[in-house]
Amino acid sequence: RYAAATVGRLRKLRRESQLFAIGSACFALGALPGYASLVGELADNVTYFVGSIFFTTAAFTQLRLSGRWRAGAWRNVADWDDWWSAAVQLSGTIAFNVSTGAALAQHLTAADEMHYVWRPDAIGSLCFLVSSALAIKATTHRDGLWDPEARNWWTTWLNVAGSIAFGVSAVGAYVVSDSGELLNAELVNLGTFVGAVCFLVAALLLRPPRASQPGPGRGEAA
């Protein structure tokens, strides 16, 4: 029974990493130089929106598998940090759902862009930074602040780098009220692309080995 539960958890962890990887790939593709020109602005925005849905699904899966949801985690500081990190991250992905969804609307005014697109984007980026800080706390409890031989250490700091890059992108996406233009469009694409690549690599590193259902033991029917 314990082995079966472990197999189920490994499968959920694999699904979580796959969902994060797909979402990251969508964001990297959307920010890839020439992609928007090739497919058009609407299709580019759809790519971001689809990626944000995968992010949210993955973040919800991570929350279900983190900290407080596990028996005995009430007494474990690292697990609590993991749970709060996942909870804040989920809030950030929902904000990205709002931001990328609003960007699908046509003919938005500068005020609309600021309120419905940039503001949720900034909130989502801030949530990712807070989530990363909590993940650093959890990793420090388990592997230390500096432990390059630990896989969790690499994934944590890659996610930190990705969150910083997304924050830089949010700064560049600020809508200048006078002109209605982005503060720095190049910075938006660069920050989004670098952040998405960091998240993609982290998701692939965190992917656990494929789980197989254990065979029948002694005295069990096949």
Short mmCIF file of C-alpha atoms in Angstrom, two decimals:
data_model
loop_
_atom_site.label_atom_id
_atom_site.label_comp_id
_atom_site.label_asym_id
_atom_site.label_seq_id
_atom_site.Cartn_x
_atom_site.Cartn_y
_atom_site.Cartn_z
CA ARG A 1 0.00 0.00 0.00
CA TYR A 2 2.86 2.40 0.84
CA ALA A 3 4.58 1.56 -2.46
CA ALA A 4 1.40 2.28 -4.41
CA ALA A 5 1.06 5.69 -2.69
CA THR A 6 4.67 6.49 -3.55
CA VAL A 7 4.10 5.55 -7.18
CA GLY A 8 1.04 7.81 -7.30
CA ARG A 9 2.95 10.73 -5.84
CA LEU A 10 5.81 10.29 -8.32
CA ARG A 11 3.32 10.35 -11.19
CA LYS A 12 1.81 13.57 -9.88
CA LEU A 13 5.28 15.10 -9.52
CA ARG A 14 6.06 14.15 -13.11
CA ARG A 15 2.79 15.70 -14.25
CA GLU A 16 3.61 18.87 -12.31
CA SER A 17 7.02 19.21 -13.94
CA GLN A 18 5.56 18.49 -17.39
CA LEU A 19 2.89 21.17 -16.95
CA PHE A 20 5.48 23.72 -15.80
CA ALA A 21 7.70 22.78 -18.75
CA ILE A 22 4.88 23.24 -21.28
CA GLY A 23 3.86 26.58 -19.76
CA SER A 24 7.47 27.77 -19.78
CA ALA A 25 7.92 26.66 -23.38
CA CYS A 26 4.83 28.66 -24.40
CA PHE A 27 6.17 31.81 -22.76
CA ALA A 28 9.62 31.31 -24.31
CA LEU A 29 8.02 30.80 -27.72
CA GLY A 30 5.84 33.88 -27.35
CA ALA A 31 8.89 36.03 -26.55
CA LEU A 32 11.09 34.48 -29.23
CA PRO A 33 12.34 37.17 -31.66
CA GLY A 34 10.31 37.08 -34.87
CA TYR A 35 7.54 34.83 -33.52
CA ALA A 36 4.97 37.62 -33.13
CA SER A 37 5.77 38.93 -36.61
CA LEU A 38 5.37 35.44 -38.03
CA VAL A 39 2.05 34.47 -36.43
CA GLY A 40 0.54 37.87 -35.64
CA GLU A 41 -0.10 39.70 -32.38
CA LEU A 42 -3.31 37.82 -31.53
CA ALA A 43 -1.74 34.38 -31.94
CA ASP A 44 1.26 35.54 -29.92
CA ASN A 45 -1.04 36.63 -27.08
CA VAL A 46 -2.92 33.31 -27.31
CA THR A 47 0.41 31.52 -26.86
CA TYR A 48 1.02 33.44 -23.63
CA PHE A 49 -2.52 32.77 -22.41
CA VAL A 50 -2.26 29.03 -23.06
CA GLY A 51 1.09 29.01 -21.26
CA SER A 52 -0.45 30.77 -18.26
CA ILE A 53 -3.14 28.08 -18.02
CA PHE A 54 -0.48 25.38 -17.90
CA PHE A 55 1.38 27.40 -15.25
CA THR A 56 -1.75 27.64 -13.09
CA THR A 57 -2.54 23.94 -13.43
CA ALA A 58 1.03 23.05 -12.50
CA ALA A 59 1.04 25.48 -9.57
CA PHE A 60 -2.21 24.00 -8.22
CA THR A 61 -0.73 20.51 -8.51
CA GLN A 62 2.37 21.67 -6.64
CA LEU A 63 0.25 23.19 -3.89
CA ARG A 64 -1.64 19.90 -3.46
CA LEU A 65 1.68 18.06 -3.10
CA SER A 66 3.37 20.58 -0.80
CA GLY A 67 3.84 21.08 2.93
CA ARG A 68 0.63 21.33 4.88
CA TRP A 69 -1.20 18.80 2.72
CA ARG A 70 1.11 16.02 3.94
CA ALA A 71 0.62 14.28 7.27
CA GLY A 72 3.07 15.52 9.89
CA ALA A 73 4.05 18.62 7.94
CA TRP A 74 2.65 20.90 10.64
CA ARG A 75 5.88 20.32 12.59
CA ASN A 76 8.24 20.79 9.64
CA VAL A 77 9.39 24.36 8.94
CA ALA A 78 10.70 23.53 5.46
CA ASP A 79 7.39 21.96 4.46
CA TRP A 80 5.50 25.03 5.65
CA ASP A 81 7.82 27.23 3.56
CA ASP A 82 7.16 24.94 0.59
CA TRP A 83 3.40 25.22 1.09
CA TRP A 84 3.43 29.01 1.34
CA SER A 85 5.79 29.23 -1.63
CA ALA A 86 3.38 27.13 -3.70
CA ALA A 87 0.35 29.10 -2.48
CA VAL A 88 1.88 32.47 -3.37
CA GLN A 89 3.08 31.06 -6.70
CA LEU A 90 -0.46 29.90 -7.51
CA SER A 91 -1.73 33.42 -6.80
CA GLY A 92 0.89 34.74 -9.21
CA THR A 93 -0.11 32.36 -11.98
CA ILE A 94 -3.77 33.38 -11.60
CA ALA A 95 -2.68 37.01 -11.97
CA PHE A 96 -0.89 36.00 -15.18
CA ASN A 97 -4.13 34.35 -16.36
CA VAL A 98 -5.88 37.71 -15.93
CA SER A 99 -3.06 39.64 -17.60
CA THR A 100 -2.63 37.38 -20.62
CA GLY A 101 -6.38 36.92 -20.96
CA ALA A 102 -6.98 40.68 -20.99
CA ALA A 103 -4.25 41.09 -23.62
CA LEU A 104 -6.44 39.08 -26.02
CA ALA A 105 -8.94 41.95 -26.16
CA GLN A 106 -8.64 44.20 -29.19
CA HIS A 107 -8.33 48.01 -29.17
CA LEU A 108 -7.56 48.47 -25.48
CA THR A 109 -6.91 52.03 -24.37
CA ALA A 110 -3.71 52.94 -22.51
CA ALA A 111 -5.72 53.05 -19.27
CA ASP A 112 -7.18 49.59 -19.98
CA GLU A 113 -3.71 48.21 -20.74
CA MET A 114 -2.45 49.63 -17.46
CA HIS A 115 -5.33 48.33 -15.35
CA TYR A 116 -6.10 44.94 -16.89
CA VAL A 117 -2.77 43.87 -18.41
CA TRP A 118 0.19 45.55 -16.71
CA ARG A 119 -1.13 45.61 -13.14
CA PRO A 120 -1.94 41.86 -12.94
CA ASP A 121 1.37 41.17 -14.69
CA ALA A 122 3.23 43.19 -12.05
CA ILE A 123 1.31 41.44 -9.25
CA GLY A 124 2.10 38.04 -10.74
CA SER A 125 5.78 38.90 -11.06
CA LEU A 126 5.87 40.11 -7.45
CA CYS A 127 4.19 36.88 -6.28
CA PHE A 128 6.83 34.86 -8.13
CA LEU A 129 9.60 36.81 -6.37
CA VAL A 130 8.01 36.23 -2.95
CA SER A 131 7.46 32.56 -3.78
CA SER A 132 11.12 32.24 -4.76
CA ALA A 133 12.24 33.79 -1.47
CA LEU A 134 10.14 31.25 0.45
CA ALA A 135 11.56 28.43 -1.68
CA ILE A 136 15.09 29.60 -0.80
CA LYS A 137 14.15 29.33 2.89
CA ALA A 138 12.88 25.79 2.41
CA THR A 139 15.95 24.77 0.39
CA THR A 140 18.26 26.28 3.00
CA HIS A 141 16.63 24.14 5.69
CA ARG A 142 17.18 20.99 3.63
CA ASP A 143 20.31 21.44 1.49
CA GLY A 144 21.95 24.65 2.70
CA LEU A 145 22.26 28.03 1.04
CA TRP A 146 25.13 26.70 -1.10
CA ASP A 147 24.92 23.08 -2.24
CA PRO A 148 25.40 22.76 -6.03
CA GLU A 149 25.38 18.97 -5.76
CA ALA A 150 21.73 18.99 -4.69
CA ARG A 151 19.19 18.97 -7.52
CA ASN A 152 16.66 20.93 -5.42
CA TRP A 153 19.29 23.63 -4.94
CA TRP A 154 19.67 24.10 -8.71
CA THR A 155 15.94 24.16 -9.39
CA THR A 156 15.37 26.68 -6.59
CA TRP A 157 17.97 29.14 -7.86
CA LEU A 158 16.93 28.70 -11.48
CA ASN A 159 13.40 29.62 -10.41
CA VAL A 160 14.80 32.62 -8.54
CA ALA A 161 16.61 33.75 -11.70
CA GLY A 162 13.44 33.23 -13.73
CA SER A 163 11.37 35.23 -11.27
CA ILE A 164 13.86 38.11 -11.37
CA ALA A 165 13.78 38.06 -15.17
CA PHE A 166 9.96 38.13 -15.15
CA GLY A 167 10.15 41.09 -12.75
CA VAL A 168 12.45 42.92 -15.16
CA SER A 169 9.98 42.15 -17.95
CA ALA A 170 7.14 43.63 -15.87
CA VAL A 171 9.12 46.85 -15.41
CA GLY A 172 9.66 47.08 -19.16
CA ALA A 173 5.94 46.44 -19.78
CA TYR A 174 4.87 49.57 -17.88
CA VAL A 175 2.51 51.56 -20.10
CA VAL A 176 3.53 55.19 -20.57
CA SER A 177 0.28 57.14 -20.21
CA ASP A 178 1.22 59.96 -22.62
CA SER A 179 2.08 57.73 -25.58
CA GLY A 180 0.33 54.47 -24.68
CA GLU A 181 3.57 52.65 -25.54
CA LEU A 182 5.47 50.17 -23.41
CA LEU A 183 8.37 51.56 -21.43
CA ASN A 184 10.80 49.13 -23.09
CA ALA A 185 9.42 46.43 -25.41
CA GLU A 186 12.85 44.84 -25.92
CA LEU A 187 13.24 44.43 -22.16
CA VAL A 188 9.81 42.81 -21.99
CA ASN A 189 10.70 40.14 -24.55
CA LEU A 190 14.20 39.56 -23.18
CA GLY A 191 13.05 39.25 -19.57
CA THR A 192 10.17 36.96 -20.53
CA PHE A 193 12.37 34.73 -22.70
CA VAL A 194 15.19 34.42 -20.13
CA GLY A 195 12.72 33.80 -17.30
CA ALA A 196 10.81 31.18 -19.27
CA VAL A 197 14.01 29.33 -20.18
CA CYS A 198 15.06 29.31 -16.51
CA PHE A 199 11.66 27.91 -15.50
CA LEU A 200 11.83 25.33 -18.30
CA VAL A 201 15.25 24.03 -17.26
CA ALA A 202 14.18 23.96 -13.59
CA ALA A 203 11.05 21.97 -14.45
CA LEU A 204 13.05 19.43 -16.45
CA LEU A 205 15.62 19.06 -13.67
CA LEU A 206 12.92 18.52 -11.07
CA ARG A 207 11.19 15.82 -13.11
CA PRO A 208 11.37 12.57 -11.12
CA PRO A 209 12.05 9.19 -12.74
CA ARG A 210 9.11 7.43 -14.33
CA ALA A 211 7.17 5.49 -11.71
CA SER A 212 6.04 1.93 -12.33
CA GLN A 213 3.35 0.17 -10.41
CA PRO A 214 4.98 -2.40 -8.09
CA GLY A 215 4.27 -6.00 -8.92
CA PRO A 216 2.40 -8.32 -6.57
CA GLY A 217 4.32 -9.31 -3.48
CA ARG A 218 4.41 -12.61 -1.70
CA GLY A 219 0.91 -13.83 -0.98
CA GLU A 220 -0.73 -11.26 -3.33
CA ALA A 221 -2.72 -12.07 -6.44
CA ALA A 222 -1.47 -10.82 -9.79
#
